[in-house]
mmCIF file of C-alpha atoms and ligand atoms in Angstrom:
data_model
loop_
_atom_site.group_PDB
_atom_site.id
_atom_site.type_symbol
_atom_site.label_atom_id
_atom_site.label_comp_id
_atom_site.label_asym_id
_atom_site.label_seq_id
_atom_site.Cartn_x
_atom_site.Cartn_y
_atom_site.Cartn_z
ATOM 1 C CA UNK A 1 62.259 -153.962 83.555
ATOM 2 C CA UNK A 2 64.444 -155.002 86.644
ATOM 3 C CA UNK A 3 64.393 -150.743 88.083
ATOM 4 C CA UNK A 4 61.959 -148.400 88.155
ATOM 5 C CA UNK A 5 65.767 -146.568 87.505
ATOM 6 C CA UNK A 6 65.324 -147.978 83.948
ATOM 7 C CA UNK A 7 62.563 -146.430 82.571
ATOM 8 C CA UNK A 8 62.701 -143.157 84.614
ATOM 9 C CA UNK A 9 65.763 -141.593 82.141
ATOM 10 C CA UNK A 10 64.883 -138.519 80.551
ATOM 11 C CA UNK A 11 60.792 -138.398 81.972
ATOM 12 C CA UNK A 12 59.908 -135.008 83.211
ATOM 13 C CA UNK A 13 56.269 -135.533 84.434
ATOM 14 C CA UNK A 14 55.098 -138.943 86.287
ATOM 15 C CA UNK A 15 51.661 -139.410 87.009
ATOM 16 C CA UNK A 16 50.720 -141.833 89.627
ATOM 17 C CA UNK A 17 47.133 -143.901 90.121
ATOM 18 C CA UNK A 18 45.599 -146.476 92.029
ATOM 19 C CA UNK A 19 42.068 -148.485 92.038
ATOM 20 C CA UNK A 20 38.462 -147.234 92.818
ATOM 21 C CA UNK A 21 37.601 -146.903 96.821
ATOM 22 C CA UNK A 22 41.443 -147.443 97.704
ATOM 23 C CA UNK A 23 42.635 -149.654 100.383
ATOM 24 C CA UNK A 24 45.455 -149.933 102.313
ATOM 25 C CA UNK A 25 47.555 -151.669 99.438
ATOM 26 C CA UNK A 26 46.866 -148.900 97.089
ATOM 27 C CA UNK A 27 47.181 -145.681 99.031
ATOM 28 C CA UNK A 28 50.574 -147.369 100.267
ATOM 29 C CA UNK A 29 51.916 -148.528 96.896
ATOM 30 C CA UNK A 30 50.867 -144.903 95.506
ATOM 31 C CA UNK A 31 52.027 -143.370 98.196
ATOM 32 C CA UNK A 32 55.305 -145.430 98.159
ATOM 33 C CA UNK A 33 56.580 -144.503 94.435
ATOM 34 C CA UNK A 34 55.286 -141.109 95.095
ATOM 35 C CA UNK A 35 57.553 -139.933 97.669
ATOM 36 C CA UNK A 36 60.191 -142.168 96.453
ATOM 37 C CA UNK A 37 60.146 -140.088 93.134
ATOM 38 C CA UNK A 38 60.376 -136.643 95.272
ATOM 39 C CA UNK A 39 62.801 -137.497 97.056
ATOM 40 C CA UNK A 40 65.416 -138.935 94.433
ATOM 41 C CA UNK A 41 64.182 -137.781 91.202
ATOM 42 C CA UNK A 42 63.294 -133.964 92.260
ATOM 43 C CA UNK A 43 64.091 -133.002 88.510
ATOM 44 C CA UNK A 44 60.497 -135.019 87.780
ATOM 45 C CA UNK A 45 56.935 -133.420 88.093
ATOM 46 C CA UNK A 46 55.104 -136.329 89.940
ATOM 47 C CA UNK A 47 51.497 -135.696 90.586
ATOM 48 C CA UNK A 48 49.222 -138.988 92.445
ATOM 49 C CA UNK A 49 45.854 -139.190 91.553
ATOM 50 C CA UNK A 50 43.370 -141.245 94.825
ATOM 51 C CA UNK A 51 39.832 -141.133 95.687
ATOM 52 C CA UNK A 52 39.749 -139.915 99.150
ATOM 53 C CA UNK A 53 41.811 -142.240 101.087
ATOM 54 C CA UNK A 54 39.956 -143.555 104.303
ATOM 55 C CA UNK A 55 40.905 -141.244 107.390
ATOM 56 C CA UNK A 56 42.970 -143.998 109.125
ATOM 57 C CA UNK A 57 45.972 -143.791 106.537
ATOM 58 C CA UNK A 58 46.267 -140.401 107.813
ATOM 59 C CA UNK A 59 49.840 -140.537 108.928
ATOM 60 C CA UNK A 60 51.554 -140.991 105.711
ATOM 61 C CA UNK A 61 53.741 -138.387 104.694
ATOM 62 C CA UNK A 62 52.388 -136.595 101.833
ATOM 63 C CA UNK A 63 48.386 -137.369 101.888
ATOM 64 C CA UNK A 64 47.841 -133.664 101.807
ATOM 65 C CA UNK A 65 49.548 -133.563 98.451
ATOM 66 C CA UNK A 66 46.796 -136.360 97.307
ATOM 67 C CA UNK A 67 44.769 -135.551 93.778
ATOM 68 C CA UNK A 68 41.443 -136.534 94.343
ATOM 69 C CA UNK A 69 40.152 -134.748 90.667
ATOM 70 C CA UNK A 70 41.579 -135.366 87.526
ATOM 71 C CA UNK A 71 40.523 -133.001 84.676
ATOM 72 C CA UNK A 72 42.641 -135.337 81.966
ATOM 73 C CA UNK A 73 44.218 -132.509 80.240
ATOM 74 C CA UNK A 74 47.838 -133.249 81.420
ATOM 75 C CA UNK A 75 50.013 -135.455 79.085
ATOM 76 C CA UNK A 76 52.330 -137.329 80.849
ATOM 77 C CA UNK A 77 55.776 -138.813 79.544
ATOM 78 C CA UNK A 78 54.969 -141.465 81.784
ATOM 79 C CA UNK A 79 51.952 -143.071 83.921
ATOM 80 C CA UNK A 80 52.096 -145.858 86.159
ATOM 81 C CA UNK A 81 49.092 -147.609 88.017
ATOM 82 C CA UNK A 82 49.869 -149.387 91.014
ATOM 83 C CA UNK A 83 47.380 -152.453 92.632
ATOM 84 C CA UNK A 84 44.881 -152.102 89.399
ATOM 85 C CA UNK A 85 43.728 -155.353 88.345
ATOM 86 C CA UNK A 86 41.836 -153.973 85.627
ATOM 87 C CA UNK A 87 41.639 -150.545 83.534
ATOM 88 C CA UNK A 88 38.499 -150.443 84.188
ATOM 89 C CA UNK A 89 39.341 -150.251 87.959
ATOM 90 C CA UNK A 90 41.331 -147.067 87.243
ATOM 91 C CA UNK A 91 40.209 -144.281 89.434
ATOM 92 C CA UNK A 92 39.843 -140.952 88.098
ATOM 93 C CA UNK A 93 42.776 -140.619 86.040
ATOM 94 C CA UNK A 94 41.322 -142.624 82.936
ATOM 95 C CA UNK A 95 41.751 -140.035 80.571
ATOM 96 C CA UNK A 96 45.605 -138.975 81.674
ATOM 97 C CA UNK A 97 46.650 -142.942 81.473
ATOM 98 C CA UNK A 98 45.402 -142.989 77.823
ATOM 99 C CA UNK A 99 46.945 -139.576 77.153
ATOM 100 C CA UNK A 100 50.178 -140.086 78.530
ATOM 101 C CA UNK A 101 53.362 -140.733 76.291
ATOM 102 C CA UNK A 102 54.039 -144.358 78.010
ATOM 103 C CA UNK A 103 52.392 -146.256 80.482
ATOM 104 C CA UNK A 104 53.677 -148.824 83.133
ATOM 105 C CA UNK A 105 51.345 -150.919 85.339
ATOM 106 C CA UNK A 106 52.805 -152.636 88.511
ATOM 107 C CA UNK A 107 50.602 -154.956 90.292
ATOM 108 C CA UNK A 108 49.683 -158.336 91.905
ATOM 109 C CA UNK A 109 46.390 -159.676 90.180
ATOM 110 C CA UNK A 110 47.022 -162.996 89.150
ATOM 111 C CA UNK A 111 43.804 -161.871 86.609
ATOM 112 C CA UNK A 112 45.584 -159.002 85.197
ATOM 113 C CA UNK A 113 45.600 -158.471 81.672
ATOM 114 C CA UNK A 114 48.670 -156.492 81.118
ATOM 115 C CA UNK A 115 46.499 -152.993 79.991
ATOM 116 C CA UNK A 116 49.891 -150.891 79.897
ATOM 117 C CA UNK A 117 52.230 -150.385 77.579
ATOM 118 C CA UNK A 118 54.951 -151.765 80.034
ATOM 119 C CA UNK A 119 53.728 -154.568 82.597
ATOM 120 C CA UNK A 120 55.508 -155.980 85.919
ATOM 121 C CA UNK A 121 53.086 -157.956 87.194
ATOM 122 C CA UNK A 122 53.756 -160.466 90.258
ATOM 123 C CA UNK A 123 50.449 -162.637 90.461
ATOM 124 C CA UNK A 124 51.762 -164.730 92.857
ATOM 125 C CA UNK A 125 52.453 -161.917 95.429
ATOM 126 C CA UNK A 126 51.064 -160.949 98.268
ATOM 127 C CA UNK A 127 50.931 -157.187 97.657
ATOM 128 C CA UNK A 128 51.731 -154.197 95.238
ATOM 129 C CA UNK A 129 53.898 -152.747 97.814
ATOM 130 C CA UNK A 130 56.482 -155.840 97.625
ATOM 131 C CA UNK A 131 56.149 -156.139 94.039
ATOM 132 C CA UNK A 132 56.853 -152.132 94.132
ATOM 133 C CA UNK A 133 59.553 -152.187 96.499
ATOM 134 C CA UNK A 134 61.519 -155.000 94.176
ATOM 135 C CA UNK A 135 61.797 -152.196 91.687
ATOM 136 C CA UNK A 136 63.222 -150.132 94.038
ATOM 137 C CA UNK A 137 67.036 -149.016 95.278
ATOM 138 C CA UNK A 138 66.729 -150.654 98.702
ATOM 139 C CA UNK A 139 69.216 -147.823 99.818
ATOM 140 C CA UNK A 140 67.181 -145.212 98.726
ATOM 141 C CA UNK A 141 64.032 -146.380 100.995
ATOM 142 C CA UNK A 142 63.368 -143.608 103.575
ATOM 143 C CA UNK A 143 61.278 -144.292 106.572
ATOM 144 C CA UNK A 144 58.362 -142.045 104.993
ATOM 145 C CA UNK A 145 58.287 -144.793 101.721
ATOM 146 C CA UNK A 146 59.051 -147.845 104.520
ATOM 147 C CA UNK A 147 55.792 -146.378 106.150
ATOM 148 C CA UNK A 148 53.819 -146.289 102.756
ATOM 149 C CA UNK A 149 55.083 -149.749 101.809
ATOM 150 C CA UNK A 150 54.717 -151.414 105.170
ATOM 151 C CA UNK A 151 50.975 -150.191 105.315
ATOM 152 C CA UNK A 152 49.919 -151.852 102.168
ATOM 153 C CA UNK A 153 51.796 -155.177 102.815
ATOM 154 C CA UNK A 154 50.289 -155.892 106.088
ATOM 155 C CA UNK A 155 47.054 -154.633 105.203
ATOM 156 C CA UNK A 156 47.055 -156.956 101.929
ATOM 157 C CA UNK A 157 48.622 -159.901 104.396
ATOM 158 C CA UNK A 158 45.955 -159.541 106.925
ATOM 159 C CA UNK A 159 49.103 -158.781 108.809
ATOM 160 C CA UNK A 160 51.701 -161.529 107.565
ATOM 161 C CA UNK A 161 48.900 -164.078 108.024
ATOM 162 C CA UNK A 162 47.225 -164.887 104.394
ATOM 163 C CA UNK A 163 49.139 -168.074 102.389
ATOM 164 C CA UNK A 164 50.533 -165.170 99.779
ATOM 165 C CA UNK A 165 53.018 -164.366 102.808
ATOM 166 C CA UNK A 166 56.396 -165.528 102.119
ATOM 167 C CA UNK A 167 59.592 -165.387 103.230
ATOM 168 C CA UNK A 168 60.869 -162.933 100.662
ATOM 169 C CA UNK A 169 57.825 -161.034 102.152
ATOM 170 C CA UNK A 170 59.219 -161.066 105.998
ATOM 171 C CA UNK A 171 62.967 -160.331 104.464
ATOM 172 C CA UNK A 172 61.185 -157.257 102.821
ATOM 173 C CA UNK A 173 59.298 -155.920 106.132
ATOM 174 C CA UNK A 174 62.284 -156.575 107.844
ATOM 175 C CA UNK A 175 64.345 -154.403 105.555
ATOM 176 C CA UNK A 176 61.713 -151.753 105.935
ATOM 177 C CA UNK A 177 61.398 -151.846 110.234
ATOM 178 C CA UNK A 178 65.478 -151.231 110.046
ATOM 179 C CA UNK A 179 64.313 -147.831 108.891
ATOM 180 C CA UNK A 180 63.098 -147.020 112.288
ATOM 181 C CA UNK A 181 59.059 -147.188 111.569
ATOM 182 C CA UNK A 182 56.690 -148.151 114.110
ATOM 183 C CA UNK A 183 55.402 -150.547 113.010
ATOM 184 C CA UNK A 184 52.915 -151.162 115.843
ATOM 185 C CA UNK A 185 50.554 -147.555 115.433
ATOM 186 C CA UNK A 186 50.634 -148.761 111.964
ATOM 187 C CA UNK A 187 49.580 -152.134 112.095
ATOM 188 C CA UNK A 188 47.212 -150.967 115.057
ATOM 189 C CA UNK A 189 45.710 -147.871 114.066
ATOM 190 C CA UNK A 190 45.092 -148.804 110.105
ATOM 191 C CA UNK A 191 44.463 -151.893 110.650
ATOM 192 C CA UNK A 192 42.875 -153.123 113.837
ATOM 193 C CA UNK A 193 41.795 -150.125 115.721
ATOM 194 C CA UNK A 194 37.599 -150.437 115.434
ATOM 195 C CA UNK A 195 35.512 -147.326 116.833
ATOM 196 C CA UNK A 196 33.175 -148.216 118.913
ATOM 197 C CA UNK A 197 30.042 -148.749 117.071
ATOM 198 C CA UNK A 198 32.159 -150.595 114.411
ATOM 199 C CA UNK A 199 32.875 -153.151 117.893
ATOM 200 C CA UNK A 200 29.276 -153.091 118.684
ATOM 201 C CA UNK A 201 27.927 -154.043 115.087
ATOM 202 C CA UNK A 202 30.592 -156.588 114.962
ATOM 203 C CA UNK A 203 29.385 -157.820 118.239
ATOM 204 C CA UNK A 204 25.873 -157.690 117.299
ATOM 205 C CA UNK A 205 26.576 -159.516 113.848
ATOM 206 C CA UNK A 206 28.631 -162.087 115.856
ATOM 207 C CA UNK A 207 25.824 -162.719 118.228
ATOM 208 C CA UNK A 208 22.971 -163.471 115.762
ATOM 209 C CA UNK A 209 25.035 -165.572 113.591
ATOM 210 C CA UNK A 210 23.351 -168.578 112.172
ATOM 211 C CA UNK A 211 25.438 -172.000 112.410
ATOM 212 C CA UNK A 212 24.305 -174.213 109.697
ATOM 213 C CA UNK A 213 25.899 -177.998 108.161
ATOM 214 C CA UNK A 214 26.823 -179.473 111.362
ATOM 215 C CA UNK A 215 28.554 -176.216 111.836
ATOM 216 C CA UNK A 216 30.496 -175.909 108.738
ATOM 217 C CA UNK A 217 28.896 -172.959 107.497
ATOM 218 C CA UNK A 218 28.657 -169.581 109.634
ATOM 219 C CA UNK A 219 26.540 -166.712 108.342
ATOM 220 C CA UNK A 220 26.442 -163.124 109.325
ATOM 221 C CA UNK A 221 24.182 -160.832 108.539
ATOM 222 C CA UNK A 222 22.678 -156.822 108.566
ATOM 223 C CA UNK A 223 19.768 -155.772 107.628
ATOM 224 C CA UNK A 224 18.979 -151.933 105.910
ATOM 225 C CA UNK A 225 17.088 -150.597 108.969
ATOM 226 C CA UNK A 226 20.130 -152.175 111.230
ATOM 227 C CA UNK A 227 22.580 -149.947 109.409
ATOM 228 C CA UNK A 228 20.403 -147.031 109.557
ATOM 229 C CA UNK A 229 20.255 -147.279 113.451
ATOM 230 C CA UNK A 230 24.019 -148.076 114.048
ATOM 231 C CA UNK A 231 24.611 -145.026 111.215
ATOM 232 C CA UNK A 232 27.278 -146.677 109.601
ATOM 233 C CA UNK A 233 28.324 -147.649 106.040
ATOM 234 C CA UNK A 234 30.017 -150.544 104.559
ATOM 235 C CA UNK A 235 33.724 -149.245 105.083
ATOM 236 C CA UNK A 236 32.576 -150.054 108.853
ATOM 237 C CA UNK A 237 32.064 -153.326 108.473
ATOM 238 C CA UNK A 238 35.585 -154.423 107.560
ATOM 239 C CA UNK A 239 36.982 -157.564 109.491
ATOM 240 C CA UNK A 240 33.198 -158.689 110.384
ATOM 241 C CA UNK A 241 33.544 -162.033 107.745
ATOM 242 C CA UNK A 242 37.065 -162.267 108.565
ATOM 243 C CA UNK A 243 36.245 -163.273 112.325
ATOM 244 C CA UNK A 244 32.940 -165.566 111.500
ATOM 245 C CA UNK A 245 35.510 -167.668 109.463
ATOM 246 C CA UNK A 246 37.341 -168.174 112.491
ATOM 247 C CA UNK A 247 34.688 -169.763 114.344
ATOM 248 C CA UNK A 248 36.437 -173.645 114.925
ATOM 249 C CA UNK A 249 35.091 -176.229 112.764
ATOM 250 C CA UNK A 250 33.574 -173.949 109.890
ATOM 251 C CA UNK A 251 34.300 -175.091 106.286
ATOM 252 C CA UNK A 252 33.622 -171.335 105.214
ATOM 253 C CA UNK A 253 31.700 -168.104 106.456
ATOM 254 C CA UNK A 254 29.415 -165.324 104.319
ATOM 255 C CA UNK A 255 28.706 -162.173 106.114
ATOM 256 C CA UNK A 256 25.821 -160.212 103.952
ATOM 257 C CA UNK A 257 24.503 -156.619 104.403
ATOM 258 C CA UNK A 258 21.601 -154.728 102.811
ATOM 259 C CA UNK A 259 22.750 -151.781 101.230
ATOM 260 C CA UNK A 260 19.190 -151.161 100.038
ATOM 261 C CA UNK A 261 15.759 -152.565 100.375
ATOM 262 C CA UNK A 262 16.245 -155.788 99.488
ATOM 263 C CA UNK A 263 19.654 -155.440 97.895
ATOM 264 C CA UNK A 264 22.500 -157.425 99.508
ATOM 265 C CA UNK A 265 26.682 -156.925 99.245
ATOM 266 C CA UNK A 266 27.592 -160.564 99.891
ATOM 267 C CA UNK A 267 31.565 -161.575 101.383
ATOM 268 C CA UNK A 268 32.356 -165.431 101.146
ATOM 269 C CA UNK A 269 35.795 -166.803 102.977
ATOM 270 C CA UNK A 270 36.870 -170.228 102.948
ATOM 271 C CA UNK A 271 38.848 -172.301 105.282
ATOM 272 C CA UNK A 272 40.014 -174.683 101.915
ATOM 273 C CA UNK A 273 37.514 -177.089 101.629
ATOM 274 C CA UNK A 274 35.159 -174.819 99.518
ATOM 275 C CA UNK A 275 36.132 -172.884 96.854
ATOM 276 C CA UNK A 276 33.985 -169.832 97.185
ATOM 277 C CA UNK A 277 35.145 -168.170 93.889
ATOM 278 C CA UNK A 278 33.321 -170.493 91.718
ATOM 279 C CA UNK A 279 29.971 -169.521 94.269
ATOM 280 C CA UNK A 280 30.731 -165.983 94.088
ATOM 281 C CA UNK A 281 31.443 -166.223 89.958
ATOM 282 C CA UNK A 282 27.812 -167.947 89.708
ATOM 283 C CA UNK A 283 26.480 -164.996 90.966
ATOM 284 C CA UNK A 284 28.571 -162.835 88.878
ATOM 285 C CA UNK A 285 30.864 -161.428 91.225
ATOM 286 C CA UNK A 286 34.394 -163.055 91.654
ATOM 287 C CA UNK A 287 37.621 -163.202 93.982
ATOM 288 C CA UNK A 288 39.622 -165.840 95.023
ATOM 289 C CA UNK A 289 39.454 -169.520 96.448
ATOM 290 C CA UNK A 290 39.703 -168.368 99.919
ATOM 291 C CA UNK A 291 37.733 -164.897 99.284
ATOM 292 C CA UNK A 292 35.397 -163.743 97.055
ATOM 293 C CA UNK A 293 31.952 -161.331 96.826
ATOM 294 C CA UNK A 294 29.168 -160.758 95.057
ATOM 295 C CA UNK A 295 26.212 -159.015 94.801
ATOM 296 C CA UNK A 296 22.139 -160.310 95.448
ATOM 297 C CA UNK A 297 18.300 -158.897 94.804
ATOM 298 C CA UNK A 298 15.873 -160.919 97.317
ATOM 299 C CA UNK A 299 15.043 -160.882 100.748
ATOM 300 C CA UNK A 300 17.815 -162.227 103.690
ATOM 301 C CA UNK A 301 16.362 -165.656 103.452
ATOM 302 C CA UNK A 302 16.541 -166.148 99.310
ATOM 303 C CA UNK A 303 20.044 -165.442 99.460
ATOM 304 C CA UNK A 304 20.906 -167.530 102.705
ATOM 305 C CA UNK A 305 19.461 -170.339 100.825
ATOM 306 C CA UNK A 306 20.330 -169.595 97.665
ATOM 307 C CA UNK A 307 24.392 -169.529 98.744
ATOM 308 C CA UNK A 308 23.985 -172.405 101.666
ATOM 309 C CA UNK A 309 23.020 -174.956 98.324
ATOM 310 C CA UNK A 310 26.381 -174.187 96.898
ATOM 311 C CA UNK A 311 28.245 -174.418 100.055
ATOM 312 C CA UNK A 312 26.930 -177.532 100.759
ATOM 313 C CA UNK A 313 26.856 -178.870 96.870
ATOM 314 C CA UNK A 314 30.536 -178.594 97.398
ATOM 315 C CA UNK A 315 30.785 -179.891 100.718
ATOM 316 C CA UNK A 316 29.528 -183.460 99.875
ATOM 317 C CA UNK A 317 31.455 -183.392 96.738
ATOM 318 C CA UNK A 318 28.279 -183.179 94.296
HETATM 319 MN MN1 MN B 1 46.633 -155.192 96.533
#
């Protein structure tokens, strides 16, 4: 498949679905094909299917025509996931992707399986939206779908900053700015516009960081009771591990929080020199060299230690 074109001949009903707790990437790519298929294929019944996307996406076009229940009793000539890694990271609409007549699944998981009946998958990109947008009539990109793509490629680029951006990538954004988007409330608003007590936790969690291995590991941390006070949740603490990792001279950076008593989320970044997938796969959880999570039982100080061996196992090359 070179065009979505190809495989939209003689489909009257589209259904559209992303990944559980959907981030920028998702909603956009979603989003995207969604209003791209209103617009030029208004002979086709397209219905999207999201778990509540996060209030800061709120200006794309079309959010208020968002599914966010799925009672799997439509059959579909044709579903497509977008950013799904997994089918068993399929969000709500399960039942209507193993229903539906044909399935296509267009993402940018180097780990994907291939779960549809028809694959594009670009591991090697940095986002669904510019694999999406490759499948698209470049002509036929209004600034509504330009705003949809754009969100999920700088959101997925940390803003044109991960390795993944290339430039292919910067041809695309620039293809989608000539449609008049402003780009700066997007990139500001969705993705670095904090409230304020998401500043002050980050501030707080910045200020009690621990510096450990001569200063090549930074941790971060929040405990239960700390979350409780601030009132927040983890969709606040976005961007927290990203900025310990920018400390100078750290090999790599964990930021942990206690979701419950004694039950810790755990984010791992890497600066190169440690590959923090293999920590975070020990652990059972997984991501990639640079990123990766995982979940612990134990107090603060069990996991601290229990990570810090790995980082510096790697470190001296053990
Ligand atoms: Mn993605």
């Amino acid at each position: 498949m070179n065009r979505i074109a190809d495989i939209l001949e003689n489909i009257k009903t589209v259904g559209i679905a992303g990944h559980v707790r959907p981030d920028g990437d998702c909603v956009g790519s979603c989003m995207g094909l969604y209003l791209y298929l209103k617009e030029w294929y208004p002979q086709i019944e397209a219905d999207v299917y999201l778990d509540r996307p996060r209030e800061v996406f709120s200006y794309l076009s079309g959010m208020d025509e968002i599914r966010t229940e799925c009672s799997g009793e439509k059959e579909y000539d044709l579903f497509i996931t977008l950013d799904v890694s997994s089918l068993d990271r399929l969000a709500l609409a399960g039942t209507c992707f193993e229903k539906a007549k044909n399935t296509l699944c267009i993402d940018h998981h180097v780990s994907n399986p291939g779960f549809a009946k028809i694959n594009h998958i670009e591991g090697d990109v940095g986002s669904a939206c510019e694999v999406l947008y490759t499948l698209l009539e470049p002509e036929k990109v209004t600034r509504p779908i330009a705003e949809a793509l754009y969100t999920g490629m700088i959101h997925d680029t940390g803003v044109f900053q991960y390795s993944s951006t290339t430039p292919r990538t910067m041809r695309i954004a620039a293809c989608l700015m000539e449609t008049g988007l402003d780009f700066k409330r997007i990139i500001e608003s969705s993705f670095y516009e904090k409230t304020y007590v998401q500043n002050q936790v980050m501030g707080r969690v910045l200020a009690e960081s621990i510096l450990i291995m001569d200063g090549a590991f930074i941790i971060g941390y929040l405990k239960h009771k700390d979350m409780d006070f601030y009132g927040i949740t983890s969709k606040d603490l976005d961007g927290i591990v990203s900025q310990l990792r920018l400390t100078k001279g750290v090999a790599a950076a964990m930021f942990l929080y206690e979701y419950a008593s004694q039950s810790f989320k755990v984010s791992l970044r890497s600066n190169g020199n440690v590959d923090v997938s293999k920590i975070a796969v020990y652990f059972g959880g997984g991501g990639h060299m640079y990123a990766a999570g995982f979940e612990m039982q134990g107090t603060l100080y069990d996991v601290i230690n229990n990570v810090s061996q790995h980082v510096e196992r790697q470190l001296s090359g053990e």
